[in-house]
Tab-separated table of C-alpha atoms in Angstrom:
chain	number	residue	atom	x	y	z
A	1009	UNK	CA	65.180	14.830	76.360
A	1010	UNK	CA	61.744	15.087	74.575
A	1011	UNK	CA	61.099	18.237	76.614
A	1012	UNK	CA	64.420	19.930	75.357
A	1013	UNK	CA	63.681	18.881	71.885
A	1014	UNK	CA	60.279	20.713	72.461
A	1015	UNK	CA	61.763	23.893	74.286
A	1016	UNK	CA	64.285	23.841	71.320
A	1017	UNK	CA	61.729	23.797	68.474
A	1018	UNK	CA	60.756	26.796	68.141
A	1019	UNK	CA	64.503	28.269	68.726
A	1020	UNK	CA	65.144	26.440	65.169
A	1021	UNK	CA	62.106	28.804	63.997
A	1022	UNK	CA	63.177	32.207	65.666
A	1023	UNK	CA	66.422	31.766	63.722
A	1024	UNK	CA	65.499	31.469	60.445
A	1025	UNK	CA	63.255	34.139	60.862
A	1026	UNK	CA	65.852	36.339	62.717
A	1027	UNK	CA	69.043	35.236	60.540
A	1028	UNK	CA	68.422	38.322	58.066
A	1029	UNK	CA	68.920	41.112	60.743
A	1030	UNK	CA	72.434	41.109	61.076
A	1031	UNK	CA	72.790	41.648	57.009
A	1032	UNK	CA	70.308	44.525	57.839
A	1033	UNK	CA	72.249	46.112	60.346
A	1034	UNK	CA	75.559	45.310	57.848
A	1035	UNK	CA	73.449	47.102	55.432
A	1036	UNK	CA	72.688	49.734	57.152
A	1037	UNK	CA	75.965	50.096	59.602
A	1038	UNK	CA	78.697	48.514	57.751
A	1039	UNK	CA	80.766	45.182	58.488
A	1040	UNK	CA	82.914	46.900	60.966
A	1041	UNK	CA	80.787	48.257	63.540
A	1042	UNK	CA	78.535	45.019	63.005
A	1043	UNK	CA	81.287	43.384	63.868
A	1044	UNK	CA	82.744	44.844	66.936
A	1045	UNK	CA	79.378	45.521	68.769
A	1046	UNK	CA	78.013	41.637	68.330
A	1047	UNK	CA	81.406	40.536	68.971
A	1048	UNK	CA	81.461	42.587	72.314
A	1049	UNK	CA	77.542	41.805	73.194
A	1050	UNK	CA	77.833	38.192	72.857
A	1051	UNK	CA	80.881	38.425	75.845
A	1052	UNK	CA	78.721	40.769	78.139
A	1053	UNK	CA	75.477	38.623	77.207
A	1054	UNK	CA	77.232	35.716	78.641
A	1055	UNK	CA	78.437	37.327	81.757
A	1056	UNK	CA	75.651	39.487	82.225
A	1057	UNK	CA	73.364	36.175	82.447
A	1058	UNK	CA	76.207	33.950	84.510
A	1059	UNK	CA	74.759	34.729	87.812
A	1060	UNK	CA	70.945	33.180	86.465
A	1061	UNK	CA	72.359	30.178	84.929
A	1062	UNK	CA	70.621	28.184	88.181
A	1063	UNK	CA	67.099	29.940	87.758
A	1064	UNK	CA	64.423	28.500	86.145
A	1065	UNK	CA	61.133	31.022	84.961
A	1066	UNK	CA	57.932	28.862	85.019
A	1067	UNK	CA	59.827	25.310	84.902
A	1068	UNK	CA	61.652	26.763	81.561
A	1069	UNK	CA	65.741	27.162	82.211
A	1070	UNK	CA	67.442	29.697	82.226
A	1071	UNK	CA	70.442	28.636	79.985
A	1072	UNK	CA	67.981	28.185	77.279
A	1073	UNK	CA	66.311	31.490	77.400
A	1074	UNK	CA	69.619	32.967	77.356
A	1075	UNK	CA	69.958	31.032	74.007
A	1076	UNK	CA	66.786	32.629	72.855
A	1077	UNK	CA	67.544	35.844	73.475
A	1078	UNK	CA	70.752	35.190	71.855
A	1079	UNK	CA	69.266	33.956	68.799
A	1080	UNK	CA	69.106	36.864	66.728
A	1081	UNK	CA	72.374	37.211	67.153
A	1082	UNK	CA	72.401	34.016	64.993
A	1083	UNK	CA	73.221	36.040	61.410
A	1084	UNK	CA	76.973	36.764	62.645
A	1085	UNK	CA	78.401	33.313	61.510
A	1086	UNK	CA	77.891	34.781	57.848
A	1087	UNK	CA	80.292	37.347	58.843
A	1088	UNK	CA	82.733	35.256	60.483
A	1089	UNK	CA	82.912	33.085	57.350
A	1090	UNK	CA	82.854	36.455	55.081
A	1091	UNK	CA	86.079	37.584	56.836
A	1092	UNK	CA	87.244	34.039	56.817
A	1093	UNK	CA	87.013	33.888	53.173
A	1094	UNK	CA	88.097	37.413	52.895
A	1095	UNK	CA	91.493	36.873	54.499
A	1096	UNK	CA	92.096	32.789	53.305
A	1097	UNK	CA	93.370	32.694	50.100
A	1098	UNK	CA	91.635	30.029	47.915
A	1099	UNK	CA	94.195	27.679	47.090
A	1100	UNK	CA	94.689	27.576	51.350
A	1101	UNK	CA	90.690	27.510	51.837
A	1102	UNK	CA	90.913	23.186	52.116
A	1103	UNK	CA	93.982	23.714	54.641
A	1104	UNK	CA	92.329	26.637	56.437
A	1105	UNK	CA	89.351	24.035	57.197
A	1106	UNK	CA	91.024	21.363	58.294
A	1107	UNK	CA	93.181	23.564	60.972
A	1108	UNK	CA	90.133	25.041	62.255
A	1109	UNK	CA	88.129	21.974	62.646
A	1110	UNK	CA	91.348	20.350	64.091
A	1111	UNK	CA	91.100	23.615	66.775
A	1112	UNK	CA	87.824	22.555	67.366
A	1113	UNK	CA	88.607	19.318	68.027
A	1114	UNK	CA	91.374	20.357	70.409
A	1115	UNK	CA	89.537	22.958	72.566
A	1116	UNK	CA	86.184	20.596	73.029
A	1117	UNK	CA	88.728	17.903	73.969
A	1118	UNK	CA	90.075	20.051	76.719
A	1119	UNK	CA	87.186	21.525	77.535
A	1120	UNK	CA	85.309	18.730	78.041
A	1121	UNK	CA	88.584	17.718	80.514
A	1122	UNK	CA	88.450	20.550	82.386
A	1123	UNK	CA	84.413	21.123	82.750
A	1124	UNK	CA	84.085	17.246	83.926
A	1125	UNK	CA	87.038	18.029	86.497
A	1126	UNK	CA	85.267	21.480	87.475
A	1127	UNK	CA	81.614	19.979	87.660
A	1128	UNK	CA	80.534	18.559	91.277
A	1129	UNK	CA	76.781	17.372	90.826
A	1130	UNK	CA	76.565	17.606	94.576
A	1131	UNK	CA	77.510	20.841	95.165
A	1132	UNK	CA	75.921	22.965	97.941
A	1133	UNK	CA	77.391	26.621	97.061
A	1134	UNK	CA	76.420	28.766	94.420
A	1135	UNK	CA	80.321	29.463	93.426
A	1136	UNK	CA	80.651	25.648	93.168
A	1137	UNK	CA	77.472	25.145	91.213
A	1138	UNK	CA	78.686	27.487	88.983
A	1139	UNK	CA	81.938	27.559	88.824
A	1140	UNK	CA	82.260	25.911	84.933
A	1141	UNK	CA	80.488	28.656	83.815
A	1142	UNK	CA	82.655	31.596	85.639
A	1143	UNK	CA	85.661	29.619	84.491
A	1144	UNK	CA	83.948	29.337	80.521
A	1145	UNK	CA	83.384	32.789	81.116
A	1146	UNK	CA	86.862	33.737	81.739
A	1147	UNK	CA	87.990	32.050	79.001
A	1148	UNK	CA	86.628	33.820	76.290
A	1149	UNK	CA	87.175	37.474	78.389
A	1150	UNK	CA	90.448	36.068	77.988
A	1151	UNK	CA	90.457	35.726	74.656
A	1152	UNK	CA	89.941	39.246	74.249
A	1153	UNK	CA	93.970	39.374	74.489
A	1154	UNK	CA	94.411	37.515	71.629
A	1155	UNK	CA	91.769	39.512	69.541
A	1156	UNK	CA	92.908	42.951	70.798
A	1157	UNK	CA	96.849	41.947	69.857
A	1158	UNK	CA	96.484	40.286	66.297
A	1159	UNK	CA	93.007	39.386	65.386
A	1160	UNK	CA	91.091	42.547	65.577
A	1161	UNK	CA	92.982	44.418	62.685
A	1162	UNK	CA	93.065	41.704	60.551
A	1163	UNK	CA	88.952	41.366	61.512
A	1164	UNK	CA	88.617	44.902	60.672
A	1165	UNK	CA	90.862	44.774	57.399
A	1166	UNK	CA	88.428	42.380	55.748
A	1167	UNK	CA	85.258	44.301	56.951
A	1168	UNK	CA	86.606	47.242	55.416
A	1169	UNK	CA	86.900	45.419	52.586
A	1170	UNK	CA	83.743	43.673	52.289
A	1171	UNK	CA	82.269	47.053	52.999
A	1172	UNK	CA	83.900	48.819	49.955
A	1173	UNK	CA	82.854	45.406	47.814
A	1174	UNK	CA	79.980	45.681	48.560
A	1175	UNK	CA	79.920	49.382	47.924
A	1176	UNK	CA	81.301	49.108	44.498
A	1177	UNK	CA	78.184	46.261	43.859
A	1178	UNK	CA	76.006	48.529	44.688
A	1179	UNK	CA	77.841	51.074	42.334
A	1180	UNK	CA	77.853	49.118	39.378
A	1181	UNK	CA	73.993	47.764	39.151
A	1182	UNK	CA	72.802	51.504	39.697
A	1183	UNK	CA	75.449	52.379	36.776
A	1184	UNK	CA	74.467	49.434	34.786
A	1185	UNK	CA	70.101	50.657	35.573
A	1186	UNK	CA	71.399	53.733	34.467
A	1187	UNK	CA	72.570	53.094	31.436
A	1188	UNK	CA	69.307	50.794	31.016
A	1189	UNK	CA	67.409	53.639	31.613
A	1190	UNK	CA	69.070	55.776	29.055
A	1191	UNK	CA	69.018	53.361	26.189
A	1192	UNK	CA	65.062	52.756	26.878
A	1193	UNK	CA	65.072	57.098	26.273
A	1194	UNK	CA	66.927	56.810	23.380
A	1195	UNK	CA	65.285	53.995	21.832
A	1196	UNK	CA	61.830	56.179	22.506
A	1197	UNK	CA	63.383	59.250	21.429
């Protein structure tokens, strides 16, 4: 456990330092496309690395390099709770949280059923080996269906409209410089 905690460390490091790049590319992108394009990489990420979840590079595992390189990826949960808060009106926000933590609840529950009845820790085959990972896999390819037929437009609602408040922020504090700026003239004038 010591020599997790010490692969781990610096992880705790590389995210602080990398949390601000997903408000860059927000910046510089827009919520929307943000949006879809982490959403998308973090599924091919984890499929794309499925097959190396056995390999270990220089005694380090794989599984946690995949969590490094997924790191700067980190900056997305502001997003998730920026549409959250976008779509949840406030009087529901104290309901909202208690369903979703309740969800949480519920899918580690059966999760942790299914991935103890999936695991064999004497496994010879590769499949076998890694079979809670292909199924953990599927899962959330799976949940694509639920995204694509209700999620995704509501998702994209709320980045559109973070977009244009942010827009209209932006708007304001150059019209309120402005103005600034023109009362410093006339008071020189």
């Amino acid at each position: 456990q010591f020599q997790m905690l010490v692969y781990m460390l610096p992880q705790v490091f590389l995210g602080i330092a990398a949390h601000p790049i997903i408000p860059g590319l927000v910046k510089k992108f827009g919520h929307k496309r943000v949006w879809n394009n982490v959403y998308f990489l973090e599924r091919i990420l984890d499929t794309v690395f499925l097959p190396m979840m056995l390999v270990n590079i220089n005694g380090f595992p794989f599984p946690l390099l995949t969590a490094y390189i997924k790191t700067p990826l980190s900056g997305i949960g502001s997003l998730r709770e920026a549409i959250a808060a976008k779509r949840v009106p406030a009087e529901y926000g104290a309901k909202y949280a208690a369903a979703h933590q309740l969800i949480n609840f519920l899918v580690s529950s059966v999760g942790a059923m299914l991935f103890t009845q999936l695991f064999d820790a004497e496994a010879k085959s590769v499949f076998v080996i890694l079979l809670p990972f292909i199924v953990g896999s599927i899962v959330r390819w799976l949940s694509l269906w639920s995204y694509y037929n209700g999620f995704r437009d509501i998702c994209w609602e709320a980045c559109d409209d973070l977009t244009a408040d942010e827009k209209a922020k932006e708007e304001k504090e150059a019209a309120e410089k402005e103005k600034a700026k023109t009362e410093e003239e006339k008071k020189e004038d």
